[in-house]
Coordinates of N, CA and C in Angstrom, one line a residue:
M630 N -2.3 -11.5 -156.5 CA -1.1 -10.5 -155.6 C 0.1 -11.3 -155.2
P631 N 1.5 -10.9 -155.4 CA 2.3 -11.4 -154.9 C 2.4 -11.4 -153.5
T632 N 2.8 -12.3 -152.8 CA 2.9 -12.4 -151.0 C 4.2 -12.8 -150.7
I633 N 4.6 -12.4 -149.6 CA 6.0 -12.7 -149.1 C 5.8 -13.0 -147.8
K634 N 6.8 -13.9 -147.0 CA 6.7 -14.2 -145.6 C 7.6 -12.9 -144.7
I635 N 7.0 -12.8 -143.6 CA 7.7 -11.8 -142.8 C 8.5 -12.2 -141.8
Y636 N 9.6 -12.2 -141.3 CA 10.5 -12.6 -140.4 C 10.7 -11.7 -139.2
H637 N 10.7 -12.3 -138.0 CA 11.4 -11.6 -136.9 C 12.9 -11.7 -137.0
Q638 N 13.7 -10.9 -136.3 CA 14.9 -11.0 -136.0 C 15.5 -12.3 -135.7
D639 N 15.0 -13.1 -134.9 CA 15.3 -14.2 -134.5 C 15.2 -15.5 -135.6
G640 N 14.6 -15.1 -136.5 CA 14.3 -15.9 -137.7 C 13.1 -16.7 -137.6
S641 N 12.2 -16.5 -136.7 CA 10.7 -16.8 -136.8 C 10.1 -16.4 -137.6
V642 N 8.9 -16.7 -138.2 CA 8.1 -16.2 -139.0 C 7.0 -15.3 -138.3
A643 N 6.9 -14.2 -138.6 CA 5.9 -13.0 -138.0 C 4.7 -13.0 -138.9
G644 N 4.6 -13.5 -140.2 CA 3.5 -13.2 -140.8 C 3.6 -13.4 -142.4
T645 N 2.7 -12.9 -143.1 CA 2.8 -12.6 -144.6 C 2.5 -11.1 -144.9
M646 N 3.0 -10.7 -146.1 CA 2.6 -9.2 -146.5 C 2.3 -9.4 -148.1
E647 N 1.5 -8.8 -148.6 CA 1.0 -8.5 -150.1 C 1.7 -7.6 -150.7
L648 N 2.2 -7.8 -151.8 CA 3.2 -6.7 -152.5 C 2.5 -6.3 -153.9
D649 N 2.7 -5.2 -154.2 CA 2.3 -4.4 -155.2 C 2.7 -5.3 -156.4
E650 N 1.8 -5.7 -157.5 CA 2.2 -6.7 -158.4 C 2.9 -5.8 -159.7
S651 N 2.7 -4.4 -159.7 CA 3.2 -3.5 -160.4 C 4.6 -3.5 -160.2
V652 N 5.2 -3.7 -159.2 CA 6.5 -3.6 -158.8 C 7.2 -4.9 -158.8
F653 N 6.5 -5.9 -158.1 CA 7.3 -7.2 -157.7 C 6.4 -8.4 -158.7
G654 N 5.6 -7.9 -159.6 CA 5.0 -9.2 -160.3 C 5.3 -8.9 -161.6
V655 N 6.4 -8.2 -162.2 CA 6.8 -7.7 -163.7 C 7.6 -9.2 -164.2
E656 N 7.3 -9.3 -165.5 CA 8.1 -10.4 -166.3 C 9.5 -10.0 -166.3
Y657 N 10.4 -10.9 -166.1 CA 11.7 -10.8 -166.2 C 12.4 -10.3 -167.4
N658 N 13.2 -9.5 -167.6 CA 13.5 -8.8 -168.7 C 15.2 -8.7 -168.6
E659 N 16.1 -9.5 -169.0 CA 17.4 -9.7 -168.9 C 17.9 -8.7 -169.7
P660 N 17.7 -8.6 -171.1 CA 18.3 -7.7 -172.0 C 18.3 -6.2 -171.3
L661 N 17.1 -6.0 -170.9 CA 16.9 -4.5 -170.4 C 17.7 -4.3 -169.2
I662 N 17.8 -5.3 -168.3 CA 18.3 -5.2 -166.9 C 20.0 -4.8 -167.5
H663 N 20.5 -5.5 -168.5 CA 21.8 -5.7 -168.9 C 22.2 -4.1 -169.2
Q664 N 21.2 -3.7 -170.2 CA 21.4 -2.3 -170.7 C 21.6 -1.3 -169.5
V665 N 20.6 -1.5 -168.7 CA 20.5 -0.4 -167.3 C 21.8 -0.3 -166.9
V666 N 22.3 -1.7 -166.5 CA 23.4 -1.9 -165.7 C 24.8 -1.5 -166.3
V667 N 24.8 -1.9 -167.7 CA 26.0 -1.4 -168.4 C 26.2 0.2 -168.2
A668 N 25.0 0.9 -168.7 CA 24.7 2.3 -168.6 C 25.2 2.8 -167.2
Q669 N 24.9 2.2 -166.2 CA 25.0 2.8 -164.7 C 26.7 2.5 -164.4
M670 N 27.4 1.7 -164.8 CA 28.4 1.5 -164.6 C 29.6 2.3 -165.5
A671 N 28.9 2.6 -166.8 CA 29.7 3.4 -167.4 C 29.5 4.9 -167.1
N672 N 28.2 5.2 -166.6 CA 28.5 6.5 -166.0 C 29.2 6.9 -165.1
A673 N 29.6 5.7 -164.2 CA 30.4 5.9 -162.9 C 31.7 5.9 -163.4
R674 N 32.1 5.9 -164.6 CA 33.5 6.3 -164.9 C 34.0 7.5 -165.1
Q675 N 35.0 7.8 -164.5 CA 35.8 9.1 -164.6 C 35.9 9.6 -166.1
G676 N 36.7 8.9 -166.7 CA 37.1 9.1 -168.0 C 38.1 10.2 -167.9
T677 N 38.9 10.1 -167.0 CA 40.0 11.2 -167.0 C 41.6 10.8 -167.2
K678 N 41.8 9.1 -167.5 CA 43.2 8.9 -168.0 C 43.6 9.6 -169.0
S679 N 45.0 9.9 -169.1 CA 45.5 10.8 -170.1 C 47.1 10.4 -170.2
T680 N 47.5 10.1 -171.5 CA 48.8 10.1 -171.6 C 49.3 10.9 -172.8
L681 N 50.6 10.8 -173.1 CA 51.1 11.7 -174.3 C 51.5 11.0 -175.3
T682 N 51.2 11.5 -176.8 CA 51.6 11.2 -177.8 C 53.0 11.5 -178.1
R683 N 53.5 10.8 -179.4 CA 55.0 11.5 -179.5 C 54.9 12.7 -180.0
T684 N 54.1 13.5 -180.3 CA 53.9 15.0 -180.5 C 54.1 15.5 -179.3
E685 N 53.6 15.0 -178.2 CA 53.6 15.9 -177.0 C 54.5 15.7 -176.0
V686 N 55.2 14.5 -175.9 CA 56.4 14.3 -175.0 C 57.5 15.3 -175.4
R687 N 58.4 15.6 -174.4 CA 59.4 16.6 -174.5 C 60.9 15.9 -175.0
G688 N 61.4 16.7 -175.8 CA 62.7 16.2 -176.6 C 62.4 15.7 -177.7
G689 N 63.5 14.9 -178.4 CA 63.5 14.2 -179.4 C 63.5 15.0 -180.7
G690 N 63.9 16.4 -180.5 CA 64.3 17.0 -181.8 C 64.9 16.7 -182.8
K691 N 66.2 16.3 -182.2 CA 67.3 16.0 -183.2 C 67.1 14.3 -183.7
K692 N 67.8 14.1 -184.7 CA 67.8 12.7 -185.3 C 69.0 12.2 -184.5
P693 N 68.7 10.8 -183.7 CA 69.8 10.5 -183.0 C 71.2 10.0 -183.6
W694 N 71.0 9.5 -185.1 CA 72.2 9.2 -185.8 C 71.8 9.5 -187.1
R695 N 72.8 9.2 -188.1 CA 72.9 9.7 -189.4 C 71.9 8.6 -190.1
Q696 N 71.4 8.5 -191.2 CA 70.4 7.7 -191.7 C 70.9 6.5 -192.1
K697 N 72.1 6.3 -192.9 CA 72.8 5.0 -193.1 C 74.3 5.0 -192.6
G698 N 74.8 4.0 -192.8 CA 76.3 3.7 -192.4 C 76.4 3.1 -190.8
T699 N 75.6 3.2 -190.0 CA 75.9 3.0 -188.6 C 75.6 1.6 -188.4
G700 N 75.0 1.1 -188.9 CA 74.5 -0.6 -189.0 C 73.3 -0.4 -187.7
N701 N 72.9 0.5 -187.4 CA 71.7 0.7 -186.6 C 70.5 0.8 -187.6
A702 N 69.2 0.5 -187.2 CA 68.0 0.8 -187.9 C 68.0 2.4 -187.8
R703 N 67.3 2.8 -188.9 CA 67.2 4.1 -189.1 C 65.9 4.7 -187.9
Q704 N 66.4 5.9 -187.5 CA 65.6 6.4 -186.4 C 65.5 7.8 -186.7
G705 N 64.3 8.4 -186.5 CA 64.0 9.9 -186.6 C 64.0 10.6 -185.3
S706 N 63.7 10.0 -184.4 CA 63.5 10.6 -183.0 C 63.5 9.8 -182.0
I707 N 64.2 10.3 -180.6 CA 64.4 9.2 -179.4 C 62.7 9.1 -178.6
R708 N 62.0 10.1 -179.2 CA 60.7 10.0 -178.6 C 59.5 9.0 -179.2
A709 N 60.1 8.4 -180.4 CA 59.0 7.5 -181.0 C 58.5 6.5 -180.0
P710 N 57.6 5.9 -180.4 CA 56.8 5.1 -179.4 C 57.7 3.6 -179.0
Q711 N 58.7 3.4 -179.9 CA 59.4 2.2 -179.6 C 60.6 2.6 -178.4
W712 N 60.9 3.7 -178.2 CA 61.9 4.3 -177.4 C 61.5 4.5 -176.1
K713 N 62.3 4.2 -175.2 CA 62.0 4.4 -173.7 C 61.9 6.0 -173.4
G714 N 60.8 6.3 -172.8 CA 60.5 7.7 -172.8 C 59.8 8.5 -173.9
G715 N 59.5 7.5 -174.7 CA 58.7 7.9 -176.1 C 57.2 8.0 -175.9
G716 N 56.4 8.5 -176.8 CA 55.2 8.4 -176.9 C 54.4 7.5 -176.8
V717 N 53.0 7.4 -176.3 CA 52.3 6.3 -176.7 C 51.3 6.3 -177.8
V718 N 51.3 5.1 -178.3 CA 50.6 4.8 -179.6 C 49.0 4.8 -179.3
F719 N 48.2 5.6 -179.8 CA 46.9 5.5 -179.7 C 46.5 6.1 -178.3
A720 N 47.3 7.0 -177.5 CA 47.2 7.3 -176.3 C 45.9 7.5 -176.0
P721 N 45.3 7.2 -174.5 CA 44.2 7.5 -174.3 C 44.1 8.9 -173.8
K722 N 42.9 9.6 -174.2 CA 42.7 10.8 -173.8 C 41.5 11.2 -172.7
P723 N 41.1 12.0 -172.1 CA 40.0 12.3 -171.4 C 38.9 12.0 -172.3
R724 N 37.8 11.4 -171.9 CA 36.6 11.6 -172.6 C 35.3 11.1 -171.7
S725 N 34.2 11.0 -172.2 CA 33.2 10.8 -171.4 C 32.6 9.5 -172.1
F726 N 32.4 8.6 -170.9 CA 31.8 7.2 -171.4 C 30.2 7.2 -171.0
R727 N 29.7 8.2 -170.7 CA 28.1 8.4 -170.4 C 27.4 7.8 -171.3
K728 N 26.2 6.8 -171.0 CA 25.1 6.2 -171.9 C 24.1 6.7 -171.3
K729 N 22.9 7.2 -172.4 CA 21.8 7.5 -171.8 C 20.7 6.3 -171.9
V730 N 20.0 6.5 -170.8 CA 18.8 5.5 -170.7 C 17.5 6.1 -170.2
N731 N 16.5 6.1 -170.8 CA 15.4 6.8 -170.7 C 14.8 6.3 -169.3
K732 N 14.0 7.3 -168.6 CA 13.6 6.9 -167.2 C 12.5 5.6 -167.1
L733 N 11.8 5.6 -168.2 CA 11.0 4.4 -168.0 C 11.6 3.1 -168.3
A734 N 12.8 3.1 -169.2 CA 13.6 2.0 -169.2 C 14.0 1.3 -167.9
K735 N 15.0 2.7 -167.2 CA 15.4 2.3 -165.8 C 14.1 1.9 -164.7
M736 N 13.1 2.4 -164.7 CA 11.9 1.8 -164.0 C 11.6 0.4 -164.2
N737 N 11.7 0.1 -165.4 CA 11.1 -1.4 -165.9 C 12.3 -2.4 -165.6
A738 N 13.5 -1.9 -165.7 CA 14.6 -2.6 -165.1 C 14.4 -2.8 -163.8
F739 N 14.3 -1.8 -163.0 CA 14.3 -2.2 -161.5 C 13.2 -3.0 -161.2
T740 N 12.0 -2.7 -161.8 CA 11.0 -3.7 -161.1 C 11.2 -4.9 -161.6
S741 N 11.8 -5.3 -162.6 CA 11.9 -6.5 -163.1 C 13.1 -7.3 -162.4
A742 N 14.3 -6.8 -162.0 CA 15.0 -7.2 -161.2 C 14.6 -7.6 -159.6
L743 N 13.6 -6.5 -159.1 CA 13.0 -7.0 -157.9 C 12.4 -8.2 -158.1
S744 N 11.2 -8.2 -159.1 CA 10.4 -9.4 -159.5 C 11.1 -10.7 -159.5
A745 N 12.3 -10.8 -160.1 CA 13.3 -11.9 -160.3 C 13.8 -12.3 -158.7
K746 N 14.1 -11.1 -157.8 CA 14.7 -11.6 -156.7 C 13.4 -12.2 -155.9
L747 N 12.3 -11.7 -156.1 CA 11.1 -12.6 -155.5 C 10.8 -13.8 -155.9
A748 N 10.8 -14.0 -157.0 CA 10.4 -15.1 -157.7 C 11.5 -16.3 -157.3
D749 N 12.7 -16.0 -157.3 CA 13.9 -16.8 -156.9 C 13.9 -16.9 -155.4
G750 N 13.1 -16.5 -154.7 CA 13.2 -16.7 -153.0 C 14.4 -16.1 -152.5
N751 N 15.1 -14.9 -153.2 CA 16.1 -14.4 -152.7 C 15.7 -12.9 -152.2
L752 N 14.5 -12.7 -151.7 CA 14.1 -11.6 -151.1 C 13.6 -12.0 -149.7
V753 N 14.5 -11.5 -148.7 CA 14.0 -11.8 -147.2 C 13.6 -10.5 -146.6
V754 N 12.2 -10.6 -146.0 CA 11.8 -9.1 -145.3 C 11.7 -9.6 -143.8
L755 N 12.0 -8.3 -142.9 CA 12.3 -8.5 -141.6 C 11.1 -7.5 -141.2
D756 N 10.0 -7.8 -140.0 CA 9.3 -6.9 -139.7 C 9.6 -5.4 -139.2
K757 N 10.9 -5.8 -138.5 CA 11.7 -4.5 -138.1 C 13.3 -4.9 -137.9
L758 N 14.1 -4.0 -137.7 CA 15.6 -4.2 -137.7 C 15.9 -3.4 -136.6
E759 N 16.0 -3.8 -135.3 CA 16.5 -2.8 -134.3 C 17.4 -3.4 -133.5
I760 N 18.7 -2.9 -133.7 CA 20.1 -3.5 -133.0 C 20.8 -2.4 -132.5
E761 N 21.7 -2.7 -131.5 CA 22.7 -1.9 -131.3 C 23.9 -1.9 -132.4
P762 N 24.5 -0.9 -132.4 CA 25.7 -1.0 -133.4 C 26.8 -1.6 -133.2
K763 N 26.5 -3.0 -133.2 CA 27.7 -4.2 -132.8 C 27.5 -5.0 -134.1
T764 N 28.9 -5.4 -134.7 CA 28.9 -6.2 -135.9 C 28.2 -7.7 -135.3
K765 N 28.6 -8.0 -134.0 CA 28.2 -9.4 -133.4 C 26.6 -9.7 -133.7
L766 N 26.0 -8.6 -133.2 CA 24.6 -8.6 -133.1 C 23.9 -8.9 -134.5
M767 N 24.5 -8.1 -135.6 CA 24.0 -8.1 -137.0 C 24.4 -9.4 -137.6
A768 N 25.6 -10.2 -137.1 CA 26.2 -11.4 -137.7 C 24.9 -12.4 -137.0
G769 N 24.5 -12.3 -135.9 CA 23.7 -13.1 -135.4 C 22.4 -13.2 -136.2
V770 N 22.0 -12.0 -136.3 CA 20.5 -12.0 -137.3 C 20.7 -12.6 -138.6
L771 N 21.9 -12.6 -139.2 CA 22.3 -13.3 -140.6 C 22.0 -14.5 -140.3
D772 N 22.8 -15.1 -139.3 CA 23.0 -16.6 -138.9 C 21.7 -17.1 -138.5
A773 N 20.7 -16.4 -137.9 CA 19.0 -16.8 -137.6 C 18.3 -17.0 -138.8
L774 N 18.7 -16.1 -139.9 CA 17.9 -16.2 -141.0 C 18.8 -16.9 -142.1
K775 N 19.9 -17.7 -141.9 CA 20.4 -18.5 -142.6 C 21.0 -17.9 -144.0
L776 N 21.5 -16.9 -143.7 CA 21.9 -16.1 -145.0 C 23.5 -16.1 -144.8
T777 N 24.2 -16.7 -145.9 CA 25.4 -16.9 -145.8 C 26.4 -16.4 -147.1
S778 N 25.3 -16.0 -148.3 CA 25.7 -15.5 -149.4 C 25.9 -14.1 -149.5
R779 N 26.3 -13.5 -150.5 CA 26.4 -12.1 -150.6 C 25.0 -11.5 -150.2
V780 N 25.0 -10.6 -149.3 CA 23.7 -9.8 -149.1 C 23.7 -8.4 -149.0
L781 N 22.5 -8.1 -149.9 CA 22.3 -6.5 -149.9 C 21.4 -6.2 -149.0
L782 N 21.8 -5.3 -147.9 CA 20.9 -4.9 -146.7 C 20.2 -3.7 -147.2
V783 N 18.9 -3.5 -147.3 CA 18.3 -2.3 -147.6 C 17.4 -1.7 -146.7
L784 N 17.8 -0.6 -146.1 CA 16.9 -0.3 -145.0 C 16.7 1.5 -145.1
P785 N 15.4 1.8 -144.7 CA 14.9 3.0 -144.7 C 15.6 4.1 -143.7
E786 N 15.4 5.3 -144.0 CA 16.1 6.4 -143.5 C 16.0 6.1 -141.6
G787 N 17.1 6.7 -141.0 CA 17.0 6.4 -139.6 C 17.4 5.2 -139.1
S788 N 18.0 4.5 -139.8 CA 18.7 2.8 -139.4 C 20.3 2.9 -139.4
D789 N 20.8 3.8 -139.0 CA 22.0 4.2 -138.8 C 22.8 3.2 -137.7
N790 N 22.3 2.6 -136.7 CA 22.7 1.5 -135.9 C 22.7 0.2 -136.7
A791 N 21.7 -0.2 -137.5 CA 22.2 -1.3 -138.2 C 23.2 -1.0 -139.5
L792 N 23.3 0.3 -139.9 CA 24.1 0.3 -141.1 C 25.8 0.1 -140.6
R793 N 25.6 0.8 -139.1 CA 27.1 0.6 -138.5 C 27.4 -0.9 -138.3
A794 N 26.5 -1.5 -137.8 CA 26.7 -3.0 -137.4 C 27.1 -3.8 -138.7
S795 N 26.7 -3.5 -139.7 CA 27.1 -4.0 -140.8 C 28.2 -3.7 -141.6
H796 N 28.9 -2.8 -141.5 CA 30.0 -2.3 -142.1 C 31.1 -3.3 -142.3
N797 N 31.4 -4.1 -141.2 CA 32.6 -5.0 -141.0 C 32.3 -6.5 -141.5
I798 N 31.2 -6.5 -141.9 CA 30.8 -7.9 -142.3 C 31.1 -8.1 -143.7
P799 N 32.0 -8.9 -144.3 CA 32.3 -9.0 -145.4 C 31.4 -9.3 -146.5
N800 N 30.8 -9.9 -146.5 CA 29.4 -10.6 -147.3 C 28.1 -9.6 -147.5
V801 N 28.3 -8.5 -146.6 CA 27.1 -7.5 -146.6 C 27.5 -6.2 -147.3
R802 N 26.6 -5.9 -148.0 CA 26.6 -4.4 -148.5 C 25.3 -4.0 -148.2
T803 N 25.5 -2.5 -147.9 CA 24.1 -1.8 -147.5 C 23.8 -0.9 -148.8
A804 N 22.6 -0.3 -148.6 CA 21.7 0.6 -149.4 C 20.6 1.1 -148.7
A805 N 20.4 2.6 -149.2 CA 19.1 3.0 -148.8 C 18.1 2.7 -149.7
S806 N 16.8 2.4 -148.9 CA 15.8 2.4 -150.0 C 15.5 3.3 -151.0
E807 N 15.7 4.8 -150.5 CA 15.5 5.7 -151.4 C 16.3 5.8 -152.5
S808 N 17.6 5.3 -152.3 CA 18.6 5.3 -153.3 C 18.7 3.8 -154.0
L809 N 18.2 2.9 -154.0 CA 18.4 1.8 -154.3 C 18.2 1.8 -156.0
N810 N 19.4 0.7 -156.7 CA 19.2 0.8 -158.0 C 19.5 -0.4 -158.5
V811 N 19.5 -0.7 -159.9 CA 19.4 -1.9 -160.3 C 20.7 -2.8 -160.2
Y812 N 21.7 -2.1 -160.2 CA 23.0 -2.6 -160.0 C 23.1 -3.2 -158.6
D813 N 22.8 -2.5 -157.9 CA 22.7 -2.8 -156.4 C 21.9 -4.4 -156.3
V814 N 20.6 -4.3 -156.8 CA 20.0 -5.6 -157.1 C 20.6 -7.0 -157.5
V815 N 21.2 -6.8 -158.7 CA 21.4 -8.0 -159.4 C 22.7 -8.3 -158.9
A816 N 23.9 -7.3 -158.2 CA 25.0 -7.6 -158.1 C 25.0 -8.4 -156.6
N817 N 24.0 -8.7 -156.1 CA 24.0 -9.3 -154.6 C 23.3 -10.6 -155.0
S818 N 23.1 -11.6 -154.2 CA 22.7 -12.7 -154.2 C 21.3 -12.6 -153.6
V819 N 21.4 -12.2 -152.3 CA 20.1 -11.9 -151.6 C 19.8 -10.5 -150.9
M820 N 18.6 -10.0 -151.1 CA 18.3 -8.6 -150.7 C 17.3 -8.9 -149.2
L821 N 18.2 -8.3 -148.3 CA 17.3 -8.3 -146.8 C 16.9 -7.0 -146.6
T822 N 15.5 -6.7 -146.2 CA 15.2 -5.5 -146.1 C 14.1 -5.8 -145.1
T823 N 13.4 -4.5 -144.9 CA 12.3 -4.4 -143.5 C 10.9 -4.0 -144.4
V824 N 9.8 -4.2 -143.5 CA 8.7 -3.9 -144.0 C 8.5 -2.4 -144.4
D825 N 9.1 -1.7 -143.7 CA 9.2 -0.1 -144.0 C 9.8 0.2 -145.3
A826 N 11.0 -0.3 -145.4 CA 11.7 -0.3 -146.5 C 11.2 -0.6 -148.1
L827 N 10.5 -1.8 -147.6 CA 9.8 -2.3 -149.0 C 8.5 -1.8 -149.3
K828 N 7.7 -0.9 -148.4 CA 6.7 0.1 -148.5 C 7.2 1.3 -149.3
A829 N 8.4 1.6 -148.7 CA 9.0 3.0 -149.3 C 9.4 2.8 -150.8
I830 N 9.9 1.4 -151.0 CA 10.3 1.1 -152.5 C 8.9 1.0 -153.4
E831 N 8.0 0.4 -152.8 CA 6.9 0.4 -153.5 C 6.0 1.7 -153.9
Q832 N 5.9 2.4 -152.9 CA 5.4 3.8 -153.0 C 6.2 4.6 -154.0
K833 N 7.2 4.6 -153.9 CA 8.2 5.3 -154.7 C 8.1 4.9 -156.2
Y834 N 7.9 3.6 -156.4 CA 7.8 2.9 -157.9 C 6.4 2.8 -158.4
T835 N 5.3 2.9 -157.5 CA 3.8 3.0 -157.9 C 3.9 4.3 -158.3
A836 N 4.3 5.4 -157.5 CA 4.2 6.9 -158.0 C 4.8 7.1 -159.5
K837 N 6.0 6.5 -159.6 CA 6.6 6.7 -161.0 C 5.9 6.2 -162.2
E838 N 5.2 4.9 -161.8 CA 4.5 4.3 -162.9 C 3.3 5.0 -163.3
V839 N 2.5 5.6 -162.3 CA 1.4 6.5 -162.7 C 1.9 7.6 -163.1
A840 N 3.0 8.2 -162.9 CA 3.3 9.8 -163.6 C 3.7 9.3 -165.0
A841 N 4.4 8.2 -165.4 CA 4.8 7.6 -166.6 C 3.2 7.5 -167.6
Q842 N 2.5 7.1 -167.3 CA 1.3 6.7 -167.9 C 0.5 8.0 -168.6

């Protein structure tokens, strides 16, 4: 069974914790993680951009000059794409960028990403995180743990003070353990969480794995 060190807020070691092998001992699958991240980013796109083609812009019904004899290139409409105010060639139109990924693939990608974080030593666990909603206090916790790179702070429900204390720190992103996803995990260098949040993640994905069998 995988194990991990547990730290106090002051950076001292509080003990160790055994982790569920079905969540934190999964083989790394980069192609699957890539597929799920691409789908997640595509599904976040609105797909609402729209411009007008030459058939949709207003005006241009009259030929600007006669076909021959003017010395100018022949033109049929002042709303052709080469004219200012003309239509757009291959104009983008509203569309859906949605990509479908099945639930089992999402689960496997997520557990693979978490396992990679643990294997690389980029998963840091606190016994608890209880601070006032002050940026200086949260920065002190990060300094004590020697975390300087991009940090993903994953907390359970009811951690409003810690979330507020983290909002103004540039290299810290926050996420709830209940809504954590693959992109959150792979887009940040280090994942900082608490024992309670880690247990919630384990419980959620162990239950999903049982349901999938």
